[in-house]
CSV table of C-alpha atoms and ligand atoms in Angstrom, one decimal:
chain,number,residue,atom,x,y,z
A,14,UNK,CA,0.0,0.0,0.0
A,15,UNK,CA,1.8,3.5,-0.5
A,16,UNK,CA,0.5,6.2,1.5
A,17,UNK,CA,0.0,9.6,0.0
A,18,UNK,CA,1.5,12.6,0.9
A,19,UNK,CA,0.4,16.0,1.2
A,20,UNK,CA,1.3,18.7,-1.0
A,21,UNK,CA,4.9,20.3,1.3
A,22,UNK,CA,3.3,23.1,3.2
A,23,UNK,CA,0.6,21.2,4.4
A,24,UNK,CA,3.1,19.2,6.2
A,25,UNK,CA,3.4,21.1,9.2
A,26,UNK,CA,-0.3,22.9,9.2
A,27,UNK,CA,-1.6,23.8,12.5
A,28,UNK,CA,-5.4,23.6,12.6
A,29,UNK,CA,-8.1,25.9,13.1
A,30,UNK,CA,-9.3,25.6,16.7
A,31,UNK,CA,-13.3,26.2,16.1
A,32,UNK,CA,-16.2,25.8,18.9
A,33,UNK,CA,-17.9,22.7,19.5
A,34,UNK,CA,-21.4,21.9,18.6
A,35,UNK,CA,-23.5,22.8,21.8
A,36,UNK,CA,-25.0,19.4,21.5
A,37,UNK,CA,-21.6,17.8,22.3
A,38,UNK,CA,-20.7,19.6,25.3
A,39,UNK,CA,-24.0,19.2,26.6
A,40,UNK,CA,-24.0,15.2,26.6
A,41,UNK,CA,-20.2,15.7,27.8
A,42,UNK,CA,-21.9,18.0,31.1
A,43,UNK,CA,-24.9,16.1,31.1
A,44,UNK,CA,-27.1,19.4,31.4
A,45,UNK,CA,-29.8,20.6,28.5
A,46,UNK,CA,-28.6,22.5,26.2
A,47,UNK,CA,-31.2,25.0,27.1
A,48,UNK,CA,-29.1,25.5,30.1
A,49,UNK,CA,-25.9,25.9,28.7
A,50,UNK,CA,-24.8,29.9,28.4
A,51,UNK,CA,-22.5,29.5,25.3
A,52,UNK,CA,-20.5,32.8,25.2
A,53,UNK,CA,-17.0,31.4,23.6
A,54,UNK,CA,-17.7,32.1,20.0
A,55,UNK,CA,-18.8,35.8,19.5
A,56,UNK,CA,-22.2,34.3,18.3
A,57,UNK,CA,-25.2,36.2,18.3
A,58,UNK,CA,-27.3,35.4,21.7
A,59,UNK,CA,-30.8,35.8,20.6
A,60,UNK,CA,-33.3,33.6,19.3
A,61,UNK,CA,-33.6,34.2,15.3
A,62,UNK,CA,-35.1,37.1,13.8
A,63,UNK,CA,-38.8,36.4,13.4
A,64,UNK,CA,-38.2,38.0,9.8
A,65,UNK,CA,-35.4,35.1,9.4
A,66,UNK,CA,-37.9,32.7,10.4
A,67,UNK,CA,-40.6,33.5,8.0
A,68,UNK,CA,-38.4,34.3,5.0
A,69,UNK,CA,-37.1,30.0,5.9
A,70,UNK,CA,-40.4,29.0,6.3
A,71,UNK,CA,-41.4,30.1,3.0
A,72,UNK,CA,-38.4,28.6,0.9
A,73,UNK,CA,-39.8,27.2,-2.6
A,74,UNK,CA,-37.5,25.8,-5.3
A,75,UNK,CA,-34.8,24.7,-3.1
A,76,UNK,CA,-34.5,21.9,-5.5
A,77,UNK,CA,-32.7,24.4,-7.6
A,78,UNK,CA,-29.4,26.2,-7.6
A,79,UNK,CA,-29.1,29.7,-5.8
A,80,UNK,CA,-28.2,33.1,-7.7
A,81,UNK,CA,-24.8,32.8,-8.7
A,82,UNK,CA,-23.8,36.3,-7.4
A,83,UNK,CA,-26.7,37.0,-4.9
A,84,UNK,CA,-28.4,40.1,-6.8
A,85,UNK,CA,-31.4,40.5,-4.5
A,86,UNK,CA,-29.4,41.0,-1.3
A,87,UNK,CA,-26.4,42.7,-3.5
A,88,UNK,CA,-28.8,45.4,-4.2
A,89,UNK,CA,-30.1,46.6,-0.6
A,90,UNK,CA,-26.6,46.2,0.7
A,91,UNK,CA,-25.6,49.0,-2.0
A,92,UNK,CA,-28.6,51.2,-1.2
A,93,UNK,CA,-27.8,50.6,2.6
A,94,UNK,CA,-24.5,52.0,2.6
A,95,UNK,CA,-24.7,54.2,-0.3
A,96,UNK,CA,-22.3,52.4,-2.8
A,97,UNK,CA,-22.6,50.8,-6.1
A,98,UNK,CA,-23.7,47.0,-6.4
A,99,UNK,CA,-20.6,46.3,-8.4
A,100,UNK,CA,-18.2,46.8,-5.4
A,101,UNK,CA,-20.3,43.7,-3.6
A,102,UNK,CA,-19.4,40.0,-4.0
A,103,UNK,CA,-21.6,37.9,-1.3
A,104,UNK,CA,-19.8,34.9,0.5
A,105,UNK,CA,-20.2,32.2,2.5
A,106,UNK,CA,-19.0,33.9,5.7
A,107,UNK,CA,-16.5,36.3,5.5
A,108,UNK,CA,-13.8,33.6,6.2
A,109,UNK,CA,-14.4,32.9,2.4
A,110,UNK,CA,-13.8,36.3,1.1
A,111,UNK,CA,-10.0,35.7,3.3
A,112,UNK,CA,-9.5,32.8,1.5
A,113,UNK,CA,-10.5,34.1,-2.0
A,114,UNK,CA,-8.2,37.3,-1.8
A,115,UNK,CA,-5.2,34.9,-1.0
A,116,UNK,CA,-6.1,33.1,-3.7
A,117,UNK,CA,-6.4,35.5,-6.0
A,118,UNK,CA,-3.4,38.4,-4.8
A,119,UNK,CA,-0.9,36.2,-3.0
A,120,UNK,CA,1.8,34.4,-5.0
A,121,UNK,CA,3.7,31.6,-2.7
A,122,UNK,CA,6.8,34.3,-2.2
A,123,UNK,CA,4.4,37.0,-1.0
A,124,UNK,CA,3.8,37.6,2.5
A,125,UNK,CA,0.2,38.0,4.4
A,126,UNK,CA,0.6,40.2,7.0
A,127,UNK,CA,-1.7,40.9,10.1
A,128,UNK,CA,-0.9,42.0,13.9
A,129,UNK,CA,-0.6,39.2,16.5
A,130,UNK,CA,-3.2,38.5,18.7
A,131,UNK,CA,-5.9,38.9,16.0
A,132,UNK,CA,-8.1,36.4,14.1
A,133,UNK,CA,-6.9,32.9,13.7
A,134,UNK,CA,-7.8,32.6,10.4
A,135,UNK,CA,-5.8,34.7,8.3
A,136,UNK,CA,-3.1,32.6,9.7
A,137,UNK,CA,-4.7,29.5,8.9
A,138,UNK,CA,-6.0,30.7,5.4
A,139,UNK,CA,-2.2,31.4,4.6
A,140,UNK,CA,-0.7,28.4,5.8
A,141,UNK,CA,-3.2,26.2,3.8
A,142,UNK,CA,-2.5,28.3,0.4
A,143,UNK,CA,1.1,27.8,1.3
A,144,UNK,CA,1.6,31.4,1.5
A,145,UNK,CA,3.8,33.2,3.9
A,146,UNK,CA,2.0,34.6,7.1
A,147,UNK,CA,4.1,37.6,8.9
A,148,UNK,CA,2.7,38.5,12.2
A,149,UNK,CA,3.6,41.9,13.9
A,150,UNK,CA,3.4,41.5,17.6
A,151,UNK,CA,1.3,44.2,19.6
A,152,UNK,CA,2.2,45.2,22.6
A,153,UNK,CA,1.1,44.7,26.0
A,154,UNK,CA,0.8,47.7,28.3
A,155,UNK,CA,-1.3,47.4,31.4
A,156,UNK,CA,-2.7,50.8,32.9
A,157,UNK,CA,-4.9,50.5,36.6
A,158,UNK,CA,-7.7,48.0,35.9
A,159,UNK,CA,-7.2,47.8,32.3
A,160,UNK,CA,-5.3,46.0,29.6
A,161,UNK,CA,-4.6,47.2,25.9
A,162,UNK,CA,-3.0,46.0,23.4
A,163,UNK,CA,-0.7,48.2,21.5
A,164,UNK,CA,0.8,48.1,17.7
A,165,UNK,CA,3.6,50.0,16.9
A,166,UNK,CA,2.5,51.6,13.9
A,167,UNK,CA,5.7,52.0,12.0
A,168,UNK,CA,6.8,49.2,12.3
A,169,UNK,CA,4.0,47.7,11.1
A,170,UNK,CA,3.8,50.4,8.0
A,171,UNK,CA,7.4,48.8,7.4
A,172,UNK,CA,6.5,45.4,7.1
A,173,UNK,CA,3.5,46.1,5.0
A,174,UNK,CA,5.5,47.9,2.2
A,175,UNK,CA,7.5,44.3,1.8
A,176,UNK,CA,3.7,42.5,1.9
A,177,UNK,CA,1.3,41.9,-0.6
A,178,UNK,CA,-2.0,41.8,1.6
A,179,UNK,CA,-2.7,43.2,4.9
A,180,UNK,CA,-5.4,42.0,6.9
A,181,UNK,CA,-6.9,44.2,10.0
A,182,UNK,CA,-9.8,43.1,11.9
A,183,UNK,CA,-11.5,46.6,13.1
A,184,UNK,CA,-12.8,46.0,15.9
A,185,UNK,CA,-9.5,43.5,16.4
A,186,UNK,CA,-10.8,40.1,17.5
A,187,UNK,CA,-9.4,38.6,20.3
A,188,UNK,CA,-9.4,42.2,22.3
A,189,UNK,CA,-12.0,44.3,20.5
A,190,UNK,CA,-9.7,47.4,19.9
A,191,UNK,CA,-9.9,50.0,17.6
A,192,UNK,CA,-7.2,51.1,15.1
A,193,UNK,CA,-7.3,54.3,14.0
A,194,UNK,CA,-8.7,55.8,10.7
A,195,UNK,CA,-5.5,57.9,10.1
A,196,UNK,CA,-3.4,54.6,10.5
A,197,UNK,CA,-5.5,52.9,8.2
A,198,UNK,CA,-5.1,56.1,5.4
A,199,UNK,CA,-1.2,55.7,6.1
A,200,UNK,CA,-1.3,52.0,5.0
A,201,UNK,CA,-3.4,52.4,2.1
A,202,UNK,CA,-1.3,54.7,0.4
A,203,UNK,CA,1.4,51.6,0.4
A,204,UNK,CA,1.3,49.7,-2.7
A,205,UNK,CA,0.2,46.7,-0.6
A,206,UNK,CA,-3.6,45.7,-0.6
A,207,UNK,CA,-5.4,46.0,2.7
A,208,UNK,CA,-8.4,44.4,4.1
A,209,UNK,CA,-10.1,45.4,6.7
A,210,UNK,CA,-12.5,43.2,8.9
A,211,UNK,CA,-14.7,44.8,10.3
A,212,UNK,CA,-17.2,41.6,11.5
A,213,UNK,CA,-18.0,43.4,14.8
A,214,UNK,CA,-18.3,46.9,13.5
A,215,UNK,CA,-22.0,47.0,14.4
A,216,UNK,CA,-21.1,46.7,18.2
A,217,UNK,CA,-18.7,49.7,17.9
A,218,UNK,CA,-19.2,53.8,18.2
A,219,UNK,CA,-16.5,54.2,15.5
A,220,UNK,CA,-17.9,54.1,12.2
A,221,UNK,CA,-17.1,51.8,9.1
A,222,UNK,CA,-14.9,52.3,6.3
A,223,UNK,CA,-16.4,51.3,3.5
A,224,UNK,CA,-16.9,54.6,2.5
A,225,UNK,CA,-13.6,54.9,1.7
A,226,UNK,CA,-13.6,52.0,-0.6
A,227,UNK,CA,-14.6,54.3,-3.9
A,228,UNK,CA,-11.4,56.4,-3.2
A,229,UNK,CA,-8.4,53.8,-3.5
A,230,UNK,CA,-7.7,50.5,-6.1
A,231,UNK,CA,-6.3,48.8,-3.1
A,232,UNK,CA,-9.3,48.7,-0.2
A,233,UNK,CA,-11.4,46.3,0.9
A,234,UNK,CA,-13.8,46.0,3.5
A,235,UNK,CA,-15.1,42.5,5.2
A,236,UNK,CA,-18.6,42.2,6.9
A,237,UNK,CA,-20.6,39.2,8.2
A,238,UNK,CA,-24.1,38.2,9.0
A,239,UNK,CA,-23.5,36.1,11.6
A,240,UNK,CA,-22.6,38.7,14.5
A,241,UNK,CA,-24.7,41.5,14.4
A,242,UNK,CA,-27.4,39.4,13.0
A,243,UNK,CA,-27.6,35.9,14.6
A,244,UNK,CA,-26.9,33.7,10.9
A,245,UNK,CA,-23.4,32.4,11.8
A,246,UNK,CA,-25.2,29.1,11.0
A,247,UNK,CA,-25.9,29.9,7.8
A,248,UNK,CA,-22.9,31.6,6.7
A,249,UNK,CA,-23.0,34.8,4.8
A,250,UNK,CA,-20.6,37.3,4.7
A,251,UNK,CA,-19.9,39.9,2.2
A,252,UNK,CA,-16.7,42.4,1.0
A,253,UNK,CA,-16.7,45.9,-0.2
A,254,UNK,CA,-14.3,46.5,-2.6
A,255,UNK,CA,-13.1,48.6,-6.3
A,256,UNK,CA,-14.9,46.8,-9.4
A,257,UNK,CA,-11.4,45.2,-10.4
A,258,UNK,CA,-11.2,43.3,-7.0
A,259,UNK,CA,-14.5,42.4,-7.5
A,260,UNK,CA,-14.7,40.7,-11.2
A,261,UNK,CA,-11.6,38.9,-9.7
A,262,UNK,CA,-12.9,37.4,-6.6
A,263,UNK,CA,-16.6,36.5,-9.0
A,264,UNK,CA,-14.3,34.9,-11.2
A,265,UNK,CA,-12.6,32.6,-9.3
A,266,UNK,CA,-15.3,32.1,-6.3
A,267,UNK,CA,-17.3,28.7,-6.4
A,268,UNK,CA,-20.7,29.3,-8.2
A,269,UNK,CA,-23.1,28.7,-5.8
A,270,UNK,CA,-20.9,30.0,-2.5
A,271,UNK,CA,-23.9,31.1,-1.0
A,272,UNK,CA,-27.3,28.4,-0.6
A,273,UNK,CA,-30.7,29.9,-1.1
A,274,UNK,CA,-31.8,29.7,2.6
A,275,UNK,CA,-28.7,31.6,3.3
A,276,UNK,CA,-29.5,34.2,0.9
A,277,UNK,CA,-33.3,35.1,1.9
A,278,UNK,CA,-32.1,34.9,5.5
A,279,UNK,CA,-29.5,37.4,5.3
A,280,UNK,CA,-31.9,39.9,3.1
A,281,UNK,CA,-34.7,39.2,5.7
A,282,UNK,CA,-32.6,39.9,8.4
A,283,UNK,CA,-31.8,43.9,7.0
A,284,UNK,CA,-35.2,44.6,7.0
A,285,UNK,CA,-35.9,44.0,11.0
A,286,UNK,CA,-35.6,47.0,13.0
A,287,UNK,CA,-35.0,44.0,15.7
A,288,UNK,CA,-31.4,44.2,15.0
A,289,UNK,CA,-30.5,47.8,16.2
A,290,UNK,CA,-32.2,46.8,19.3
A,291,UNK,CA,-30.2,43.9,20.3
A,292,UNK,CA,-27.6,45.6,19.3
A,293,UNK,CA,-28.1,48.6,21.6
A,294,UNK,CA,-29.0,45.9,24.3
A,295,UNK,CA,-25.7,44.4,23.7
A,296,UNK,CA,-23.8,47.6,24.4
A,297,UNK,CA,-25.0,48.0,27.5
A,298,UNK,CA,-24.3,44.3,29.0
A,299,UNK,CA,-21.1,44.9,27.5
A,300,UNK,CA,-21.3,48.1,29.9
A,301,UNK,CA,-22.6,46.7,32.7
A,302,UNK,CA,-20.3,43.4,32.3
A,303,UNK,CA,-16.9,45.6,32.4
A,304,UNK,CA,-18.2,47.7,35.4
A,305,UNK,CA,-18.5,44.6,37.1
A,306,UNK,CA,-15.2,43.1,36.3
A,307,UNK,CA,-13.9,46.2,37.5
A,308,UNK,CA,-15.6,46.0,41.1
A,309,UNK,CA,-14.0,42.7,41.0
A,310,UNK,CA,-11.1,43.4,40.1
A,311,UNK,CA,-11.0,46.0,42.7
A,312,UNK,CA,-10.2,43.9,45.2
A,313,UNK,CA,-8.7,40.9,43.6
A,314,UNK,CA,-6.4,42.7,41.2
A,315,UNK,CA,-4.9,40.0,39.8
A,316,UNK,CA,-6.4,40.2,36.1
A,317,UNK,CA,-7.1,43.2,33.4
A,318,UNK,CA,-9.7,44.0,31.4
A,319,UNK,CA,-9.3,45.0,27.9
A,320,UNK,CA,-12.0,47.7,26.8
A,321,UNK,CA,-13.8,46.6,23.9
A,322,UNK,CA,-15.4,48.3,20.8
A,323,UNK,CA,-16.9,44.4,19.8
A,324,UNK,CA,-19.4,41.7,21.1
A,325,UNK,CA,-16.5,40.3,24.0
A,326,UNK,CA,-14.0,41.4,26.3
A,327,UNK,CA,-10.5,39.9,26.8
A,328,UNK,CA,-8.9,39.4,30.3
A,329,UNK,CA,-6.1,39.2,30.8
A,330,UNK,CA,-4.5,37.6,34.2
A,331,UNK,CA,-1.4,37.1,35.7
A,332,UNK,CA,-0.4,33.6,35.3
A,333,UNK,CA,-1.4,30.8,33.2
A,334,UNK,CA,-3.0,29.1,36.0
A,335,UNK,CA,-5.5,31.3,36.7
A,336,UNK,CA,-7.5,31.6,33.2
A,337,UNK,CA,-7.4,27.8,32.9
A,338,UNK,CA,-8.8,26.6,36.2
A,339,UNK,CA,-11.7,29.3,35.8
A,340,UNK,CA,-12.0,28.3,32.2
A,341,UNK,CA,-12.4,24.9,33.6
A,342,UNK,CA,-14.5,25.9,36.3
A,343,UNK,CA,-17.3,28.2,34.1
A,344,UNK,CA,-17.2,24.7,31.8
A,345,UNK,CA,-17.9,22.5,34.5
A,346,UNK,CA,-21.4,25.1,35.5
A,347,UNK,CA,-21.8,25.0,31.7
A,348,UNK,CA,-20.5,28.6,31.2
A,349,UNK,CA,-18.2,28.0,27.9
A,350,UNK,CA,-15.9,30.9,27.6
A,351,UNK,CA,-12.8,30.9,25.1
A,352,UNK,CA,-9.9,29.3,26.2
A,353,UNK,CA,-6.3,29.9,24.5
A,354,UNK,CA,-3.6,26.9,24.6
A,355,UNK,CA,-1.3,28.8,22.4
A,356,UNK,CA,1.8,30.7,24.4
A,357,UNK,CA,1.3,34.0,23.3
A,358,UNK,CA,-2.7,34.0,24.8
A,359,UNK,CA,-2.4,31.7,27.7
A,360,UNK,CA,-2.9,34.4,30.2
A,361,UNK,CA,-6.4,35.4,29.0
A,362,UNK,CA,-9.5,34.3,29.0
A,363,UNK,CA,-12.3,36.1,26.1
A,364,UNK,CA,-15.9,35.9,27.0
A,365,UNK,CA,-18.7,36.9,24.7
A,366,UNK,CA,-21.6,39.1,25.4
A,367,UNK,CA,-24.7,37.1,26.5
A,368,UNK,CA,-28.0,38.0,27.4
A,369,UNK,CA,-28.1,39.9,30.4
A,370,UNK,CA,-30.0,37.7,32.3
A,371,UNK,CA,-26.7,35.0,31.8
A,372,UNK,CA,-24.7,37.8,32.0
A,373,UNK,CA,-25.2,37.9,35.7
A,374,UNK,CA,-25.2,34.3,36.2
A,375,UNK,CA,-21.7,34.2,34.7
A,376,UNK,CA,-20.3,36.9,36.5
A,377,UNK,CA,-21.7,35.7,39.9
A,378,UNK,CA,-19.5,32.5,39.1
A,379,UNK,CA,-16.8,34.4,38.1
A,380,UNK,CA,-16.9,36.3,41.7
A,381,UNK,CA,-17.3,33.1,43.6
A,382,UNK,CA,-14.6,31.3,41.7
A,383,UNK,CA,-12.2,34.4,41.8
A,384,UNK,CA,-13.1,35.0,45.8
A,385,UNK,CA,-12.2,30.9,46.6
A,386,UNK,CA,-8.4,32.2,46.5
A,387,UNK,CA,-7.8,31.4,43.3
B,8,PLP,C1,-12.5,39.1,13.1
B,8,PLP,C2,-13.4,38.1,12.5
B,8,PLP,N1,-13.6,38.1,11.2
B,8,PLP,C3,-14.3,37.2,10.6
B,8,PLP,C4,-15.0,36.2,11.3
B,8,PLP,C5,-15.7,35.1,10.6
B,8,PLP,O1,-17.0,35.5,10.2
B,8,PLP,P1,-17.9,34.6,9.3
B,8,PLP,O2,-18.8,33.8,10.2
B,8,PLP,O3,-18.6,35.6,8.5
B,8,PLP,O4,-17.0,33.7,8.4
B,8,PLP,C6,-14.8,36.1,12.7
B,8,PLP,C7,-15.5,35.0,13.4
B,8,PLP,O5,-15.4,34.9,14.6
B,8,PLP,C8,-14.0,37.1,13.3
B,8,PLP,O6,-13.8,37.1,14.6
């Protein structure tokens, strides 16, 4: 028998860490998975939008195959913000637009570039196309009860001029910071192309900048359905981007990326003045939540909290230990929080925004787990 090898750079490729289904971990706990607060994925809390539900319930022809390129829900996203439909292409998830502009701009002696700690895909995406994947490392300052990370500008700038894409997630997942609009202007002027995701941009007071998207050959934006409105199940994300970009990424993209449930979900889901609300609702746990990790923290100061402009908030602790037994201990209540193995993010712990009313729930095991001496 002769075993097959791998194409070379696959060799060594370190996988994805996703979430586990909820329906696993609740066999594994033994508890409903009613019960289970789930708040390690940056999912959406809510139940679906009632418009979501009716615009599934009322599926015909699914026996056939979707719009190629998504025209009905192309067309309100360009009235929405204000741009033309040809600087649309609709995906499944954004993850698939990442994976389509490495395809398409990266040759294998070109570099991807991000910041490090930031989305694990771009990374992964990278490594699978055999591309090289630079990482600038932020840095981390710790100020009274808070922690930031902090990216040294020029240097990154530097690096980007010997790249040939630059991903930025705006608000930056793990930590939910902000970069500034005049940094991002700096790096577009480089002849590099930039990408910025902006997935949790509806949870944020700075705005998006896709407006900016008509003005440069080089600028794309990422967006999702499945934070701001609840359809990470079904996967749509879309990219904002100059009309060259765009014929590129339609040209090469799978036909029928996006399914037809996914497509009448995601153009349901605009019209529901729902959205805004939860969204507003989820500002304010994220308010409340921080104020109350502060009170704790008052007296325990052994971990920081990182402000956030997205849908979680990063602590970060002292030690190793410290995250992993209250990881371990939140699991055990059926609290799943996000958890980081790797050596860079094994002092923090992330947790998602839940509804409020599990909100309190976690943080009352948080308090009680934190005030046991650990
Ligand atoms: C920064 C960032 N970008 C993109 C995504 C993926 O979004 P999608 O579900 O649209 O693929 C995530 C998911 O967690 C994320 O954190």
């Amino acid at each position: 028998m002769t075993k097959i090898k791998t194409v070379d750079h696959l060799a060594s490729i370190k996988t994805y860490e996703g979430v586990k289904p909820l329906e696993v971990i609740a066999e594994e706990l033994n508890i409903p998975v009613a019960k289970i607060i789930k708040i390690d994925g940056n999912e959406n809390p809510y139940d679906p939008l009632p418009e979501v539900l009716a615009a599934l319930s009322s599926l015909k022809n699914i026996g056939n195959y979707p719009d190629i390129l998504c025209s009905n829900l192309i067309q309100i996203l360009a009235k929405k913000e204000k741009l033309e439909v040809n600087n649309f292409v609709i995906s499944s998830g954004s993850d698939e637009l990442i994976e389509l502009l490495i395809k398409a701009y990266a040759n294998p002696s070109d570099t991807v570039l991000s910041v490090t700690p930031t989305f694990g895909m771009i990374s992964f995406l990278a490594q699978v196309h055999g591309i090289k994947h630079k990482a600038v490392s932020q840095q981390l300052v710790k100020k009274e009860s808070f922690a930031h990370y902090v990216l040294d500008e020029d240097q990154f700038l530097d690096e980007a001029n010997r790249s040939k894409i630059v991903f930025i997630a705006r608000p930056n997942n793990p930590d939910g910071n902000v970069v500034s609009e005049s940094f991002i202007e700096r790096l577009v002027a480089l002849p590099v192309l930039v990408v910025i995701d902006e997935a949790y941009i509806e949870f944020s007071d700075f705005h998006s900048l896709a407006k900016l998207v008509p003005q440069y050959e080089n600028f794309v934006v990422l967006r999702t359905f499945s934070k701001a409105y609840g359809l990470g199940g079904l996967r749509v994300g879309y990219g904002i981007m100059p009309n060259d970009i765009r014929k590129v990424l339609v040209s090469i993209k799978q036909p029928y990326n996006v399914n037809i449930a996914g497509q009448k979900a995601a153009f349901a889901a605009l019209s529901s003045p729902l959205v805004d609300q939860r969204i507003t609702e989820m500002k304010k746990t994220r308010e409340w939540f921080i104020n109350q990790l502060k009170m704790v923290q008052n007296q325990l100061k052994n971990f920081w909290i990182h402000p956030s402009d997205a849908c979680y908030v990063l602590l970060t602790f002292e030690s190793p230990e410290i995250p992993k037994n209250l990881y371990e201990y939140l699991y055990s209540k059926g609290i799943l929080v996000r958890y980081y193995s790797s050596s860079d993010m094994i002092n923090n712990l992330r947790i998602s925004i839940g509804l409020q009313e599990n909100m309190v729930k976690v943080i009352d095991e948080i308090k009680l787990f934190l005030k046991g001496g650990n």
